[in-house]
Amino acid sequence: MDKFELRCWDGHAIPGERINSRDALYKCPVCEKTLFIQELPIAGAGSGLQKKMAFWEDVSRVLPVPFFQERISIGEGSTKLIASTANENGAAERIYFKDESQNPTRSYRDRAAALLVTHARILHCKEVFCASTGNMGASISAYTTRAGLVARIFSDKNIDIGKKAQIKTYGGLLFDSYPSMNDGMDDCLKQQIQDGGYQATAEFNPLSLFAQKTIAHEIVSDGIVPDEVYISIGNGGTLFSLWQGFNDLHASGIIPSMPRLIGASVSTDDPRISPLKESKYSQRDLMENALRECHGTKISISESEITAAISTLARTEGLFVEPATAVAHAALMKR
Ligand SMILES: [Zn+2]
């Protein structure tokens, strides 16, 4: 019996086994809205969520057995929560940072890459296709190389020079001459369908959203039940993942109430924060529904506020973060 199904927010459902199609199955065939993985309750067993779970233990509650048996892992997940120095100085509110730079390629996308590349291997695909502004491309390149497969990464001409070097060093084949990410995503989809490889673009593969919700599970595993969670938003997928992760815990009775999620977006064209630009393959429909459900909100951040947040994190917390990360902290400082 399937432990999950693919679902859109309107409730149209597709059997979970369809995940084993090589097609990029990311839109609902009925209403064309974004699809996500919905866990199904198992009679008598509940969700199987426990107080303390490592990444593969968590995802294996739901995914078919071969995922665990054939897993490509470099030690993703189980990242630390770092307490703010403000907590020691008698502040009324306690603040924690979930340090996703502790993942193998230094980004949270490793959680998704581990599942996607494992899936590519289960499906006997030799090539993995991924459109990315940087982090996902680096993650997919690392895991694909480790699995003995070929990564084809599609990006635009503004890709960060550090991410570019990281992708190439891992052995990913980088195509970065596209004028915009929309063009790169179009071509990635087209070439993957033509060549029959595996589609690992975060916006085109519901396993990405599923992998990222483990972040919420880990925060609660560490004994923190947040009132509010601040998240940088681009296409909206990460915020939805966190909402889904906390919602699992709330539905299982593990946390008493849902945290309020705050999405931090940017109001600047600064190329340093290109990961936060919305594309035409946005998952914002899911994000908006999630924000409504948890009474969350969005806060818009300017370039100067990002710069101030980078400086504050470095000088008061000892944390050196990339601009797209600082956006979330800028929202916390601004509220
Ligand atoms: Zn639908």
mmCIF file of N, CA and C in Angstrom, residues 194-314:
data_model
loop_
_atom_site.group_PDB
_atom_site.id
_atom_site.type_symbol
_atom_site.label_atom_id
_atom_site.label_comp_id
_atom_site.label_asym_id
_atom_site.label_seq_id
_atom_site.Cartn_x
_atom_site.Cartn_y
_atom_site.Cartn_z
ATOM 1 N N GLN A 194 13.576 15.069 -24.200
ATOM 2 C CA GLN A 194 14.173 14.529 -25.438
ATOM 3 C C GLN A 194 15.110 13.367 -25.143
ATOM 4 N N ASP A 195 15.981 13.546 -24.154
ATOM 5 C CA ASP A 195 17.048 12.569 -23.904
ATOM 6 C C ASP A 195 16.655 11.472 -22.924
ATOM 7 N N GLY A 196 15.530 11.653 -22.223
ATOM 8 C CA GLY A 196 15.042 10.598 -21.322
ATOM 9 C C GLY A 196 15.806 10.462 -20.017
ATOM 10 N N GLY A 197 16.511 11.501 -19.595
ATOM 11 C CA GLY A 197 17.219 11.442 -18.312
ATOM 12 C C GLY A 197 16.302 11.759 -17.148
ATOM 13 N N TYR A 198 16.896 12.050 -15.995
ATOM 14 C CA TYR A 198 16.117 12.306 -14.778
ATOM 15 C C TYR A 198 15.973 13.809 -14.537
ATOM 16 N N GLN A 199 14.771 14.240 -14.193
ATOM 17 C CA GLN A 199 14.523 15.668 -13.982
ATOM 18 C C GLN A 199 14.685 16.019 -12.499
ATOM 19 N N ALA A 200 15.729 16.764 -12.178
ATOM 20 C CA ALA A 200 16.041 17.062 -10.769
ATOM 21 C C ALA A 200 15.950 18.558 -10.449
ATOM 22 N N THR A 201 15.269 19.322 -11.301
ATOM 23 C CA THR A 201 15.050 20.738 -10.969
ATOM 24 C C THR A 201 14.085 20.805 -9.789
ATOM 25 N N ALA A 202 14.430 21.619 -8.782
ATOM 26 C CA ALA A 202 13.611 21.646 -7.558
ATOM 27 C C ALA A 202 12.145 21.932 -7.874
ATOM 28 N N GLU A 203 11.879 22.858 -8.798
ATOM 29 C CA GLU A 203 10.497 23.250 -9.094
ATOM 30 C C GLU A 203 9.748 22.181 -9.892
ATOM 31 N N PHE A 204 10.478 21.217 -10.484
ATOM 32 C CA PHE A 204 9.826 20.208 -11.332
ATOM 33 C C PHE A 204 9.706 18.848 -10.666
ATOM 34 N N ASN A 205 10.188 18.713 -9.453
ATOM 35 C CA ASN A 205 10.195 17.380 -8.856
ATOM 36 C C ASN A 205 9.676 17.441 -7.413
ATOM 37 N N PRO A 206 8.503 16.867 -7.143
ATOM 38 C CA PRO A 206 7.900 16.981 -5.806
ATOM 39 C C PRO A 206 8.743 16.367 -4.683
ATOM 40 N N LEU A 207 9.709 15.512 -5.029
ATOM 41 C CA LEU A 207 10.592 14.964 -3.983
ATOM 42 C C LEU A 207 11.416 16.062 -3.303
ATOM 43 N N SER A 208 11.643 17.182 -4.018
ATOM 44 C CA SER A 208 12.409 18.289 -3.419
ATOM 45 C C SER A 208 11.657 18.879 -2.235
ATOM 46 N N LEU A 209 10.378 19.181 -2.446
ATOM 47 C CA LEU A 209 9.561 19.730 -1.352
ATOM 48 C C LEU A 209 9.534 18.748 -0.188
ATOM 49 N N PHE A 210 9.412 17.474 -0.510
ATOM 50 C CA PHE A 210 9.339 16.435 0.518
ATOM 51 C C PHE A 210 10.635 16.386 1.345
ATOM 52 N N ALA A 211 11.771 16.440 0.637
ATOM 53 C CA ALA A 211 13.074 16.364 1.323
ATOM 54 C C ALA A 211 13.262 17.536 2.284
ATOM 55 N N GLN A 212 12.822 18.715 1.861
ATOM 56 C CA GLN A 212 13.076 19.932 2.642
ATOM 57 C C GLN A 212 12.241 20.015 3.919
ATOM 58 N N LYS A 213 11.140 19.254 3.976
ATOM 59 C CA LYS A 213 10.321 19.373 5.185
ATOM 60 C C LYS A 213 11.001 18.727 6.391
ATOM 61 N N THR A 214 12.045 17.934 6.134
ATOM 62 C CA THR A 214 12.799 17.347 7.251
ATOM 63 C C THR A 214 13.457 18.441 8.107
ATOM 64 N N ILE A 215 13.641 19.633 7.522
ATOM 65 C CA ILE A 215 14.213 20.750 8.300
ATOM 66 C C ILE A 215 13.301 21.066 9.486
ATOM 67 N N ALA A 216 11.997 21.126 9.243
ATOM 68 C CA ALA A 216 11.029 21.417 10.321
ATOM 69 C C ALA A 216 11.038 20.296 11.358
ATOM 70 N N HIS A 217 11.079 19.048 10.887
ATOM 71 C CA HIS A 217 11.092 17.909 11.817
ATOM 72 C C HIS A 217 12.311 17.986 12.738
ATOM 73 N N GLU A 218 13.467 18.363 12.161
ATOM 74 C CA GLU A 218 14.708 18.423 12.968
ATOM 75 C C GLU A 218 14.665 19.536 14.020
ATOM 76 N N ILE A 219 14.076 20.674 13.662
ATOM 77 C CA ILE A 219 14.007 21.791 14.624
ATOM 78 C C ILE A 219 13.262 21.322 15.884
ATOM 79 N N VAL A 220 12.140 20.625 15.658
ATOM 80 C CA VAL A 220 11.348 20.148 16.799
ATOM 81 C C VAL A 220 12.075 19.002 17.516
ATOM 82 N N SER A 221 12.776 18.165 16.744
ATOM 83 C CA SER A 221 13.604 17.100 17.339
ATOM 84 C C SER A 221 14.591 17.663 18.340
ATOM 85 N N ASP A 222 15.082 18.868 18.049
ATOM 86 C CA ASP A 222 16.069 19.501 18.922
ATOM 87 C C ASP A 222 15.429 20.189 20.121
ATOM 88 N N GLY A 223 14.145 19.984 20.287
ATOM 89 C CA GLY A 223 13.471 20.484 21.486
ATOM 90 C C GLY A 223 12.947 21.901 21.373
ATOM 91 N N ILE A 224 12.964 22.455 20.141
ATOM 92 C CA ILE A 224 12.475 23.822 19.959
ATOM 93 C C ILE A 224 11.130 23.783 19.222
ATOM 94 N N VAL A 225 10.111 24.339 19.831
ATOM 95 C CA VAL A 225 8.827 24.507 19.136
ATOM 96 C C VAL A 225 8.659 26.007 18.895
ATOM 97 N N PRO A 226 8.994 26.465 17.687
ATOM 98 C CA PRO A 226 9.036 27.913 17.466
ATOM 99 C C PRO A 226 7.646 28.549 17.411
ATOM 100 N N ASP A 227 7.599 29.823 17.813
ATOM 101 C CA ASP A 227 6.382 30.619 17.607
ATOM 102 C C ASP A 227 6.370 31.181 16.192
ATOM 103 N N GLU A 228 7.578 31.576 15.735
ATOM 104 C CA GLU A 228 7.707 32.153 14.394
ATOM 105 C C GLU A 228 8.948 31.583 13.719
ATOM 106 N N VAL A 229 8.860 31.407 12.380
ATOM 107 C CA VAL A 229 10.022 30.953 11.612
ATOM 108 C C VAL A 229 10.188 31.904 10.423
ATOM 109 N N TYR A 230 11.398 32.432 10.266
ATOM 110 C CA TYR A 230 11.695 33.377 9.182
ATOM 111 C C TYR A 230 12.438 32.640 8.071
ATOM 112 N N ILE A 231 11.945 32.771 6.846
ATOM 113 C CA ILE A 231 12.492 32.013 5.718
ATOM 114 C C ILE A 231 12.637 32.940 4.508
ATOM 115 N N SER A 232 13.804 32.897 3.832
ATOM 116 C CA SER A 232 13.968 33.639 2.575
ATOM 117 C C SER A 232 13.109 32.959 1.513
ATOM 118 N N ILE A 233 12.406 33.741 0.709
ATOM 119 C CA ILE A 233 11.559 33.119 -0.318
ATOM 120 C C ILE A 233 11.924 33.582 -1.725
ATOM 121 N N GLY A 234 11.918 32.637 -2.653
ATOM 122 C CA GLY A 234 12.108 32.920 -4.075
ATOM 123 C C GLY A 234 10.880 32.412 -4.801
ATOM 124 N N ASN A 235 10.931 31.136 -5.204
ATOM 125 C CA ASN A 235 9.755 30.526 -5.829
ATOM 126 C C ASN A 235 8.750 29.992 -4.803
ATOM 127 N N GLY A 236 9.102 30.044 -3.534
ATOM 128 C CA GLY A 236 8.127 29.711 -2.485
ATOM 129 C C GLY A 236 8.142 28.273 -2.004
ATOM 130 N N GLY A 237 8.913 27.407 -2.672
ATOM 131 C CA GLY A 237 8.904 25.984 -2.337
ATOM 132 C C GLY A 237 9.414 25.683 -0.935
ATOM 133 N N THR A 238 10.461 26.379 -0.519
ATOM 134 C CA THR A 238 11.052 26.082 0.786
ATOM 135 C C THR A 238 10.085 26.437 1.916
ATOM 136 N N LEU A 239 9.415 27.570 1.789
ATOM 137 C CA LEU A 239 8.451 27.946 2.823
ATOM 138 C C LEU A 239 7.328 26.904 2.899
ATOM 139 N N PHE A 240 6.859 26.461 1.747
ATOM 140 C CA PHE A 240 5.800 25.439 1.756
ATOM 141 C C PHE A 240 6.303 24.164 2.443
ATOM 142 N N SER A 241 7.552 23.763 2.120
ATOM 143 C CA SER A 241 8.122 22.554 2.737
ATOM 144 C C SER A 241 8.118 22.663 4.253
ATOM 145 N N LEU A 242 8.545 23.816 4.772
ATOM 146 C CA LEU A 242 8.588 23.980 6.231
ATOM 147 C C LEU A 242 7.181 23.946 6.824
ATOM 148 N N TRP A 243 6.253 24.587 6.150
ATOM 149 C CA TRP A 243 4.859 24.546 6.630
ATOM 150 C C TRP A 243 4.386 23.091 6.699
ATOM 151 N N GLN A 244 4.683 22.332 5.629
ATOM 152 C CA GLN A 244 4.233 20.935 5.596
ATOM 153 C C GLN A 244 4.887 20.118 6.717
ATOM 154 N N GLY A 245 6.173 20.383 6.961
ATOM 155 C CA GLY A 245 6.886 19.674 8.028
ATOM 156 C C GLY A 245 6.287 19.958 9.399
ATOM 157 N N PHE A 246 6.020 21.229 9.683
ATOM 158 C CA PHE A 246 5.405 21.570 10.976
ATOM 159 C C PHE A 246 3.966 21.045 11.039
ATOM 160 N N ASN A 247 3.288 21.061 9.903
ATOM 161 C CA ASN A 247 1.910 20.574 9.869
ATOM 162 C C ASN A 247 1.846 19.072 10.183
ATOM 163 N N ASP A 248 2.836 18.307 9.686
ATOM 164 C CA ASP A 248 2.911 16.863 10.025
ATOM 165 C C ASP A 248 2.960 16.698 11.546
ATOM 166 N N LEU A 249 3.814 17.514 12.173
ATOM 167 C CA LEU A 249 4.034 17.394 13.624
ATOM 168 C C LEU A 249 2.800 17.827 14.410
ATOM 169 N N HIS A 250 2.135 18.835 13.896
ATOM 170 C CA HIS A 250 0.920 19.328 14.556
ATOM 171 C C HIS A 250 -0.191 18.282 14.432
ATOM 172 N N ALA A 251 -0.351 17.732 13.221
ATOM 173 C CA ALA A 251 -1.404 16.729 12.989
ATOM 174 C C ALA A 251 -1.162 15.474 13.822
ATOM 175 N N SER A 252 0.119 15.177 14.111
ATOM 176 C CA SER A 252 0.452 13.980 14.902
ATOM 177 C C SER A 252 0.407 14.251 16.402
ATOM 178 N N GLY A 253 0.120 15.488 16.780
ATOM 179 C CA GLY A 253 0.042 15.823 18.200
ATOM 180 C C GLY A 253 1.403 16.013 18.851
ATOM 181 N N ILE A 254 2.466 16.091 18.048
ATOM 182 C CA ILE A 254 3.816 16.250 18.621
ATOM 183 C C ILE A 254 4.064 17.707 19.026
ATOM 184 N N ILE A 255 3.498 18.659 18.269
ATOM 185 C CA ILE A 255 3.566 20.065 18.710
ATOM 186 C C ILE A 255 2.133 20.577 18.935
ATOM 187 N N PRO A 256 1.954 21.441 19.943
ATOM 188 C CA PRO A 256 0.591 21.858 20.304
ATOM 189 C C PRO A 256 -0.038 22.845 19.324
ATOM 190 N N SER A 257 0.798 23.631 18.633
ATOM 191 C CA SER A 257 0.224 24.602 17.692
ATOM 192 C C SER A 257 1.200 24.838 16.552
ATOM 193 N N MET A 258 0.706 25.418 15.474
ATOM 194 C CA MET A 258 1.548 25.688 14.307
ATOM 195 C C MET A 258 2.316 26.991 14.494
ATOM 196 N N PRO A 259 3.627 27.001 14.161
ATOM 197 C CA PRO A 259 4.337 28.277 14.162
ATOM 198 C C PRO A 259 3.820 29.177 13.042
ATOM 199 N N ARG A 260 3.994 30.475 13.245
ATOM 200 C CA ARG A 260 3.687 31.442 12.195
ATOM 201 C C ARG A 260 4.906 31.527 11.283
ATOM 202 N N LEU A 261 4.717 31.344 9.987
ATOM 203 C CA LEU A 261 5.855 31.428 9.067
ATOM 204 C C LEU A 261 5.899 32.825 8.445
ATOM 205 N N ILE A 262 7.105 33.379 8.373
ATOM 206 C CA ILE A 262 7.295 34.709 7.800
ATOM 207 C C ILE A 262 8.205 34.560 6.575
ATOM 208 N N GLY A 263 7.695 34.884 5.420
ATOM 209 C CA GLY A 263 8.471 34.798 4.180
ATOM 210 C C GLY A 263 9.154 36.119 3.895
ATOM 211 N N ALA A 264 10.480 36.092 3.760
ATOM 212 C CA ALA A 264 11.240 37.315 3.481
ATOM 213 C C ALA A 264 11.606 37.352 2.003
ATOM 214 N N SER A 265 11.117 38.364 1.298
ATOM 215 C CA SER A 265 11.416 38.474 -0.136
ATOM 216 C C SER A 265 12.230 39.734 -0.394
ATOM 217 N N VAL A 266 12.768 39.854 -1.606
ATOM 218 C CA VAL A 266 13.654 40.983 -1.893
ATOM 219 C C VAL A 266 13.015 41.978 -2.848
ATOM 220 N N SER A 267 13.357 43.245 -2.637
ATOM 221 C CA SER A 267 12.830 44.295 -3.506
ATOM 222 C C SER A 267 13.996 44.964 -4.227
ATOM 223 N N THR A 268 14.893 44.151 -4.769
ATOM 224 C CA THR A 268 16.069 44.687 -5.461
ATOM 225 C C THR A 268 16.452 43.746 -6.605
ATOM 226 N N ASP A 269 17.151 44.274 -7.602
ATOM 227 C CA ASP A 269 17.611 43.450 -8.723
ATOM 228 C C ASP A 269 19.057 43.007 -8.535
ATOM 229 N N ASP A 270 19.594 43.204 -7.332
ATOM 230 C CA ASP A 270 20.977 42.817 -7.045
ATOM 231 C C ASP A 270 21.224 41.356 -7.469
ATOM 232 N N PRO A 271 22.187 41.114 -8.394
ATOM 233 C CA PRO A 271 22.419 39.738 -8.857
ATOM 234 C C PRO A 271 22.905 38.791 -7.753
ATOM 235 N N ARG A 272 23.390 39.365 -6.613
ATOM 236 C CA ARG A 272 23.850 38.499 -5.512
ATOM 237 C C ARG A 272 22.700 37.680 -4.935
ATOM 238 N N ILE A 273 21.489 38.154 -5.126
ATOM 239 C CA ILE A 273 20.373 37.421 -4.536
ATOM 240 C C ILE A 273 19.464 36.850 -5.626
ATOM 241 N N SER A 274 20.081 36.510 -6.783
ATOM 242 C CA SER A 274 19.296 35.917 -7.872
ATOM 243 C C SER A 274 18.556 34.648 -7.456
ATOM 244 N N PRO A 275 19.057 33.869 -6.420
ATOM 245 C CA PRO A 275 18.272 32.694 -6.022
ATOM 246 C C PRO A 275 16.870 33.057 -5.544
ATOM 247 N N LEU A 276 16.657 34.313 -5.177
ATOM 248 C CA LEU A 276 15.348 34.685 -4.627
ATOM 249 C C LEU A 276 14.444 35.360 -5.663
ATOM 250 N N LYS A 277 14.843 35.300 -6.920
ATOM 251 C CA LYS A 277 13.962 35.845 -7.966
ATOM 252 C C LYS A 277 12.903 34.811 -8.321
ATOM 253 N N GLU A 278 11.694 35.265 -8.481
ATOM 254 C CA GLU A 278 10.622 34.330 -8.814
ATOM 255 C C GLU A 278 10.689 33.974 -10.300
ATOM 256 N N SER A 279 10.520 32.690 -10.643
ATOM 257 C CA SER A 279 10.521 32.275 -12.047
ATOM 258 C C SER A 279 9.092 31.990 -12.489
ATOM 259 N N LYS A 280 8.942 31.709 -13.776
ATOM 260 C CA LYS A 280 7.583 31.419 -14.259
ATOM 261 C C LYS A 280 7.124 30.036 -13.787
ATOM 262 N N TYR A 281 8.061 29.216 -13.284
ATOM 263 C CA TYR A 281 7.694 27.902 -12.731
ATOM 264 C C TYR A 281 7.612 27.986 -11.200
ATOM 265 N N SER A 282 7.033 29.050 -10.726
ATOM 266 C CA SER A 282 6.966 29.320 -9.296
ATOM 267 C C SER A 282 6.074 28.318 -8.556
ATOM 268 N N GLN A 283 6.395 28.119 -7.277
ATOM 269 C CA GLN A 283 5.540 27.288 -6.415
ATOM 270 C C GLN A 283 4.784 28.196 -5.435
ATOM 271 N N ARG A 284 4.611 29.457 -5.840
ATOM 272 C CA ARG A 284 4.006 30.431 -4.923
ATOM 273 C C ARG A 284 2.545 30.132 -4.613
ATOM 274 N N ASP A 285 1.866 29.358 -5.488
ATOM 275 C CA ASP A 285 0.474 29.012 -5.157
ATOM 276 C C ASP A 285 0.453 28.210 -3.853
ATOM 277 N N LEU A 286 1.397 27.274 -3.723
ATOM 278 C CA LEU A 286 1.474 26.481 -2.488
ATOM 279 C C LEU A 286 1.868 27.360 -1.299
ATOM 280 N N MET A 287 2.837 28.246 -1.538
ATOM 281 C CA MET A 287 3.315 29.101 -0.451
ATOM 282 C C MET A 287 2.207 29.999 0.084
ATOM 283 N N GLU A 288 1.440 30.596 -0.812
ATOM 284 C CA GLU A 288 0.371 31.509 -0.379
ATOM 285 C C GLU A 288 -0.665 30.758 0.466
ATOM 286 N N ASN A 289 -0.990 29.537 0.063
ATOM 287 C CA ASN A 289 -1.947 28.734 0.849
ATOM 288 C C ASN A 289 -1.380 28.410 2.226
ATOM 289 N N ALA A 290 -0.076 28.063 2.241
ATOM 290 C CA ALA A 290 0.572 27.735 3.520
ATOM 291 C C ALA A 290 0.577 28.953 4.440
ATOM 292 N N LEU A 291 0.902 30.125 3.886
ATOM 293 C CA LEU A 291 0.933 31.347 4.695
ATOM 294 C C LEU A 291 -0.450 31.652 5.282
ATOM 295 N N ARG A 292 -1.463 31.436 4.472
ATOM 296 C CA ARG A 292 -2.830 31.709 4.948
ATOM 297 C C ARG A 292 -3.189 30.755 6.096
ATOM 298 N N GLU A 293 -2.836 29.476 5.919
ATOM 299 C CA GLU A 293 -3.170 28.451 6.923
ATOM 300 C C GLU A 293 -2.534 28.740 8.288
ATOM 301 N N CYS A 294 -1.279 29.271 8.265
ATOM 302 C CA CYS A 294 -0.575 29.458 9.547
ATOM 303 C C CYS A 294 -0.610 30.921 9.999
ATOM 304 N N HIS A 295 -1.452 31.728 9.338
ATOM 305 C CA HIS A 295 -1.572 33.160 9.662
ATOM 306 C C HIS A 295 -0.210 33.854 9.549
ATOM 307 N N GLY A 296 0.562 33.421 8.561
ATOM 308 C CA GLY A 296 1.883 34.012 8.336
ATOM 309 C C GLY A 296 1.795 35.267 7.497
ATOM 310 N N THR A 297 2.948 35.780 7.123
ATOM 311 C CA THR A 297 2.966 36.996 6.304
ATOM 312 C C THR A 297 4.256 37.055 5.491
ATOM 313 N N LYS A 298 4.337 38.068 4.644
ATOM 314 C CA LYS A 298 5.555 38.291 3.863
ATOM 315 C C LYS A 298 6.114 39.668 4.230
ATOM 316 N N ILE A 299 7.438 39.756 4.239
ATOM 317 C CA ILE A 299 8.098 41.040 4.499
ATOM 318 C C ILE A 299 9.079 41.288 3.358
ATOM 319 N N SER A 300 9.036 42.471 2.776
ATOM 320 C CA SER A 300 9.921 42.807 1.664
ATOM 321 C C SER A 300 11.184 43.495 2.194
ATOM 322 N N ILE A 301 12.333 43.064 1.692
ATOM 323 C CA ILE A 301 13.633 43.513 2.208
ATOM 324 C C ILE A 301 14.408 44.244 1.103
ATOM 325 N N SER A 302 15.040 45.366 1.479
ATOM 326 C CA SER A 302 15.815 46.138 0.499
ATOM 327 C C SER A 302 17.287 45.717 0.531
ATOM 328 N N GLU A 303 18.031 46.210 -0.449
ATOM 329 C CA GLU A 303 19.457 45.879 -0.547
ATOM 330 C C GLU A 303 20.211 46.337 0.712
ATOM 331 N N SER A 304 19.906 47.552 1.202
ATOM 332 C CA SER A 304 20.643 48.052 2.373
ATOM 333 C C SER A 304 20.296 47.231 3.625
ATOM 334 N N GLU A 305 19.073 46.741 3.699
ATOM 335 C CA GLU A 305 18.690 45.909 4.848
ATOM 336 C C GLU A 305 19.410 44.547 4.812
ATOM 337 N N ILE A 306 19.650 44.040 3.595
ATOM 338 C CA ILE A 306 20.406 42.778 3.460
ATOM 339 C C ILE A 306 21.843 42.988 3.945
ATOM 340 N N THR A 307 22.450 44.085 3.489
ATOM 341 C CA THR A 307 23.832 44.393 3.883
ATOM 342 C C THR A 307 23.935 44.542 5.400
ATOM 343 N N ALA A 308 22.957 45.219 6.002
ATOM 344 C CA ALA A 308 22.966 45.405 7.464
ATOM 345 C C ALA A 308 22.831 44.060 8.185
ATOM 346 N N ALA A 309 21.998 43.176 7.654
ATOM 347 C CA ALA A 309 21.798 41.868 8.294
ATOM 348 C C ALA A 309 23.062 41.007 8.203
ATOM 349 N N ILE A 310 23.762 41.073 7.059
ATOM 350 C CA ILE A 310 25.022 40.319 6.906
ATOM 351 C C ILE A 310 26.009 40.773 7.988
ATOM 352 N N SER A 311 26.106 42.077 8.146
ATOM 353 C CA SER A 311 27.044 42.648 9.109
ATOM 354 C C SER A 311 26.653 42.270 10.549
ATOM 355 N N THR A 312 25.381 42.399 10.879
ATOM 356 C CA THR A 312 24.921 42.061 12.236
ATOM 357 C C THR A 312 25.187 40.594 12.561
ATOM 358 N N LEU A 313 24.872 39.704 11.622
ATOM 359 C CA LEU A 313 25.086 38.272 11.880
ATOM 360 C C LEU A 313 26.558 37.964 12.098
ATOM 361 N N ALA A 314 27.412 38.617 11.301
ATOM 362 C CA ALA A 314 28.860 38.371 11.425
ATOM 363 C C ALA A 314 29.394 38.928 12.738
#
